[in-house]
C-alpha atoms as one frame of an Amber mdcrd trajectory, in Angstrom:
protein
   4.863 -70.357  38.156   4.014 -66.670  37.764   0.772 -65.003  38.881  -1.160
 -62.466  36.801   0.403 -59.750  38.971   3.922 -60.878  38.133   4.773 -62.647
  41.400   6.826 -65.843  41.284   5.483 -68.845  43.176   7.203 -72.165  43.852
   4.860 -75.147  43.903   5.587 -77.688  46.619   4.121 -80.434  44.443   2.602
 -80.727  40.993  -0.567 -82.534  41.949  -3.821 -80.725  42.563  -7.512 -81.638
  42.626  -9.115 -81.845  39.205 -11.998 -79.685  40.327 -10.140 -77.118  42.434
 -12.811 -74.441  42.021 -15.550 -76.792  43.195 -13.404 -77.863  46.155 -12.795
 -74.276  47.294 -16.471 -73.393  46.929 -17.581 -76.468  48.861 -15.198 -75.619
  51.717 -16.967 -72.262  51.926 -20.422 -73.810  51.561 -21.027 -71.774  48.394
 -22.654 -72.944  45.180 -20.870 -72.358  41.871 -23.686 -70.154  40.599 -22.608
 -67.583  43.195 -19.671 -66.656  40.941 -21.825 -65.556  38.014 -25.209 -64.802
  39.559 -26.742 -61.353  39.064 -28.746 -59.847  41.896 -30.540 -56.558  41.244
 -33.324 -55.675  43.658 -36.371 -53.521  42.988 -35.348 -49.919  43.838 -38.913
 -49.056  44.802 -38.423 -51.131  47.961 -36.117 -48.428  49.323 -37.824 -46.171
  51.881 -39.038 -42.782  50.591 -37.795 -43.540  47.073 -41.090 -42.532  45.456
 -40.961 -39.134  47.157 -37.363 -38.714  46.014 -38.355 -39.507  42.416 -41.264
 -37.077  42.428 -39.148 -34.236  43.814 -36.558 -34.658  41.058 -39.377 -34.692
  38.499 -40.628 -31.421  39.976 -37.158 -29.863  39.825 -36.871 -30.900  36.199
 -40.279 -29.495  35.321 -39.682 -26.183  37.086 -36.034 -25.939  35.926 -34.876
 -25.549  39.528 -31.253 -25.407  40.550 -30.130 -28.617  42.293 -27.067 -29.059
  44.503 -25.523 -32.428  45.430 -23.725 -32.532  48.778 -21.292 -35.420  49.112
 -18.442 -36.639  51.262 -14.664 -36.372  50.964 -13.865 -40.100  50.796 -13.880
 -42.317  47.695 -17.428 -43.505  48.305 -18.681 -39.954  48.737 -16.864 -38.681
  45.651 -18.046 -41.666  43.573 -21.613 -41.080  44.762 -21.392 -37.400  43.865
 -19.890 -38.053  40.439 -22.410 -40.714  39.427 -25.471 -38.718  40.485 -24.137
 -35.436  39.074 -23.425 -36.954  35.657 -26.798 -38.699  35.569 -28.820 -35.626
  36.539 -26.883 -33.413  34.132 -26.442 -35.690  31.129 -29.583 -37.844  31.253
 -32.172 -35.509  32.821 -30.714 -32.163  31.756 -30.983 -30.608  35.229 -29.263
 -27.427  36.360 -27.087 -29.250  38.871 -23.851 -28.634  40.742 -22.095 -30.219
  43.722 -20.319 -29.401  46.970 -17.755 -31.611  48.704 -16.590 -30.947  52.265
 -12.924 -30.606  53.215 -11.737 -33.536  55.336  -9.817 -31.325  57.803 -11.648
 -27.997  57.763 -15.224 -29.280  57.470 -15.144 -32.859  58.700 -17.869 -35.383
  57.896 -21.441 -34.385  57.195 -23.384 -31.242  56.401 -23.007 -28.063  58.411
 -25.424 -25.137  58.566 -22.859 -22.851  56.949 -22.785 -25.239  53.977 -26.483
 -24.599  53.527 -25.890 -20.835  53.672 -23.354 -21.182  50.829 -25.585 -23.484
  48.796 -28.598 -21.190  49.076 -26.785 -18.123  47.677 -26.955 -19.062  43.957
 -30.693 -19.775  44.214 -30.610 -23.505  44.915 -34.054 -24.991  45.526 -33.173
 -28.650  46.096 -30.259 -30.286  47.923 -29.539 -34.009  47.476 -27.104 -35.533
  49.948 -25.075 -38.608  49.042 -23.206 -40.816  51.520 -24.270 -38.518  54.358
 -27.216 -36.647  55.829 -29.049 -39.228  57.917 -27.818 -37.715  61.191 -27.734
 -34.071  60.053 -31.142 -32.919  61.310 -30.027 -29.441  62.390 -28.450 -28.267
  59.097 -31.321 -29.858  57.154 -33.803 -27.877  59.241 -31.691 -24.782  58.510
 -31.950 -25.560  54.784 -35.736 -25.664  55.078 -35.673 -22.261  56.798 -33.686
 -20.955  53.809 -36.384 -22.212  51.419 -34.620 -25.337  50.165 -35.920 -28.901
  50.049 -33.572 -31.753  50.964 -33.388 -35.367  49.789 -31.077 -37.581  51.828
 -29.468 -40.633  50.216 -27.204 -42.486  52.615 -26.144 -45.898  53.897 -24.992
 -45.127  57.439 -26.814 -46.177  60.596 -29.938 -44.210  61.421 -30.811 -42.258
  64.549 -34.108 -42.894  66.295 -35.536 -39.674  64.856 -34.832 -38.994  61.182
 -34.328 -35.517  59.699 -37.468 -33.677  58.609 -37.044 -33.468  54.843 -38.570
 -34.625  51.551 -37.053 -38.106  51.719 -34.493 -40.196  53.600 -33.460 -42.946
  51.198 -31.414 -45.315  53.340 -31.625 -49.132  53.405 -30.504 -49.061  57.055
 -33.800 -47.541  58.195 -35.731 -49.712  60.622 -38.800 -49.517  58.379 -36.910
 -50.368  55.194 -38.286 -53.198  53.055 -35.143 -53.344  50.927 -33.768 -56.901
  51.065 -30.078 -55.908  51.266 -28.695 -53.472  53.829 -25.038 -53.689  52.806
 -24.972 -51.102  50.006 -22.335 -48.368  49.969 -23.306 -44.723  49.589 -22.591
 -45.016  45.876 -24.638 -48.209  45.799 -27.645 -46.314  47.175 -27.092 -43.655
  44.499 -27.006 -46.404  41.838 -30.388 -47.604  43.052 -31.685 -44.023  42.980
 -30.472 -43.781  39.385 -32.205 -47.124  38.767 -35.511 -45.795  40.119 -35.253
 -42.485  38.237 -34.415 -44.276  34.983 -37.415 -46.574  35.368 -39.588 -43.496
  35.914 -38.331 -41.292  33.071 -37.180 -43.766  30.384 -37.624 -47.428  31.384
 -36.473 -48.654  27.979 -32.998 -47.252  28.731 -32.636 -48.379  32.348 -30.218
 -51.257  31.815 -28.002 -49.192  29.526 -27.878 -46.359  32.055 -27.157 -48.682
  34.985 -24.215 -50.112  33.058 -23.004 -46.638  32.076 -22.463 -45.548  35.686
 -21.640 -48.839  37.400 -17.862 -48.436  36.992 -17.952 -45.264  39.112 -20.246
 -46.930  41.654 -17.946 -49.946  41.945 -15.126 -47.653  43.118 -17.117 -46.519
  46.143 -18.323 -50.044  46.889 -14.785 -51.444  47.008 -13.143 -48.444  48.697
 -15.717 -48.480  51.514 -14.904 -52.168  52.125 -18.490 -53.311  51.616 -19.117
 -57.085  51.718 -18.753 -58.738  48.308 -22.141 -60.418  48.455 -25.631 -59.890
  47.076 -26.040 -56.685  45.033 -22.510 -55.483  45.825 -21.074 -58.445  43.973
 -23.184 -57.554  40.933 -22.040 -53.922  41.106 -18.344 -54.784  41.318 -18.527
 -57.552  38.712 -20.315 -55.245  36.280 -17.996 -52.376  37.181 -14.886 -54.379
  36.354 -16.343 -55.316  32.962 -17.500 -51.754  32.255 -14.090 -50.304  33.139
 -12.607 -51.933  30.020 -14.840 -49.798  27.794 -15.641 -46.888  30.090 -16.318
 -43.478  28.564 -15.314 -41.787  31.822 -11.872 -40.102  31.539 -10.739 -41.378
  34.947 -11.099 -45.017  33.970  -9.541 -44.450  30.563  -6.495 -42.916  32.260
  -6.461 -45.562  34.978  -6.456 -48.478  32.545  -3.773 -46.801  30.403  -1.609
 -46.250  33.487  -2.174 -49.802  34.722  -1.217 -51.048  31.224  -3.487 -54.040
  31.542  -7.207 -54.659  32.077  -8.772 -54.206  35.509  -9.281 -57.812  36.571
 -10.280 -57.866  40.240 -11.581 -55.670  43.045  -7.953 -55.423  44.266  -7.104
 -53.515  41.072  -9.879 -51.053  41.882
């Protein structure tokens, strides 16, 4: 027989259980509904999310310049892309982004990044996939007259940075029921909360619009395929077939077949 990826397999025998799927699930102590269940938690359970919403609303009202600071890996780039497109296309913000260089900058924010970001008149910095442990550069940003919102999924220090908000499900005081989100997953929940605030009637459409980008970061960061991550990746695979994002259009054309699993991503 031939697999969907073109590999040839030789069967040792032609008999197999009639209910093979049920057998495999039972061996893993998993119910069948797990394969198709949708889990989407309330974004307002994330710590500091209300403060993060209100600060974006203020930036929109005052027409402030916003800068997204991301990370150089796939999760960081996916996080940056999803939030940038949402803030620009849905909220109409004056927004740009800055990604660090893996070799020259390393991981996380540096004080000199904040010096660069402040020059064009930036008033608000939003970190994605980083920032939780960057207290010193965040304090430097405050001294330069900029507010900072941290969105992140990495482990938290005992003392958090002094800023507008630290949106991170790993916080010890977090009420969010799932701690296994990627950086892009946290951004997706931030988009969820902002959509509910500004145009709740469009929330589901907007979540679907950006979930293909978010699924990239979720898979590339090797997050567990359970709970909300499974919903993100399942939706992302479906959305990739009709994505309006140029990357996915090119990717699917190059692949010359639909994206079928997380391994394709």
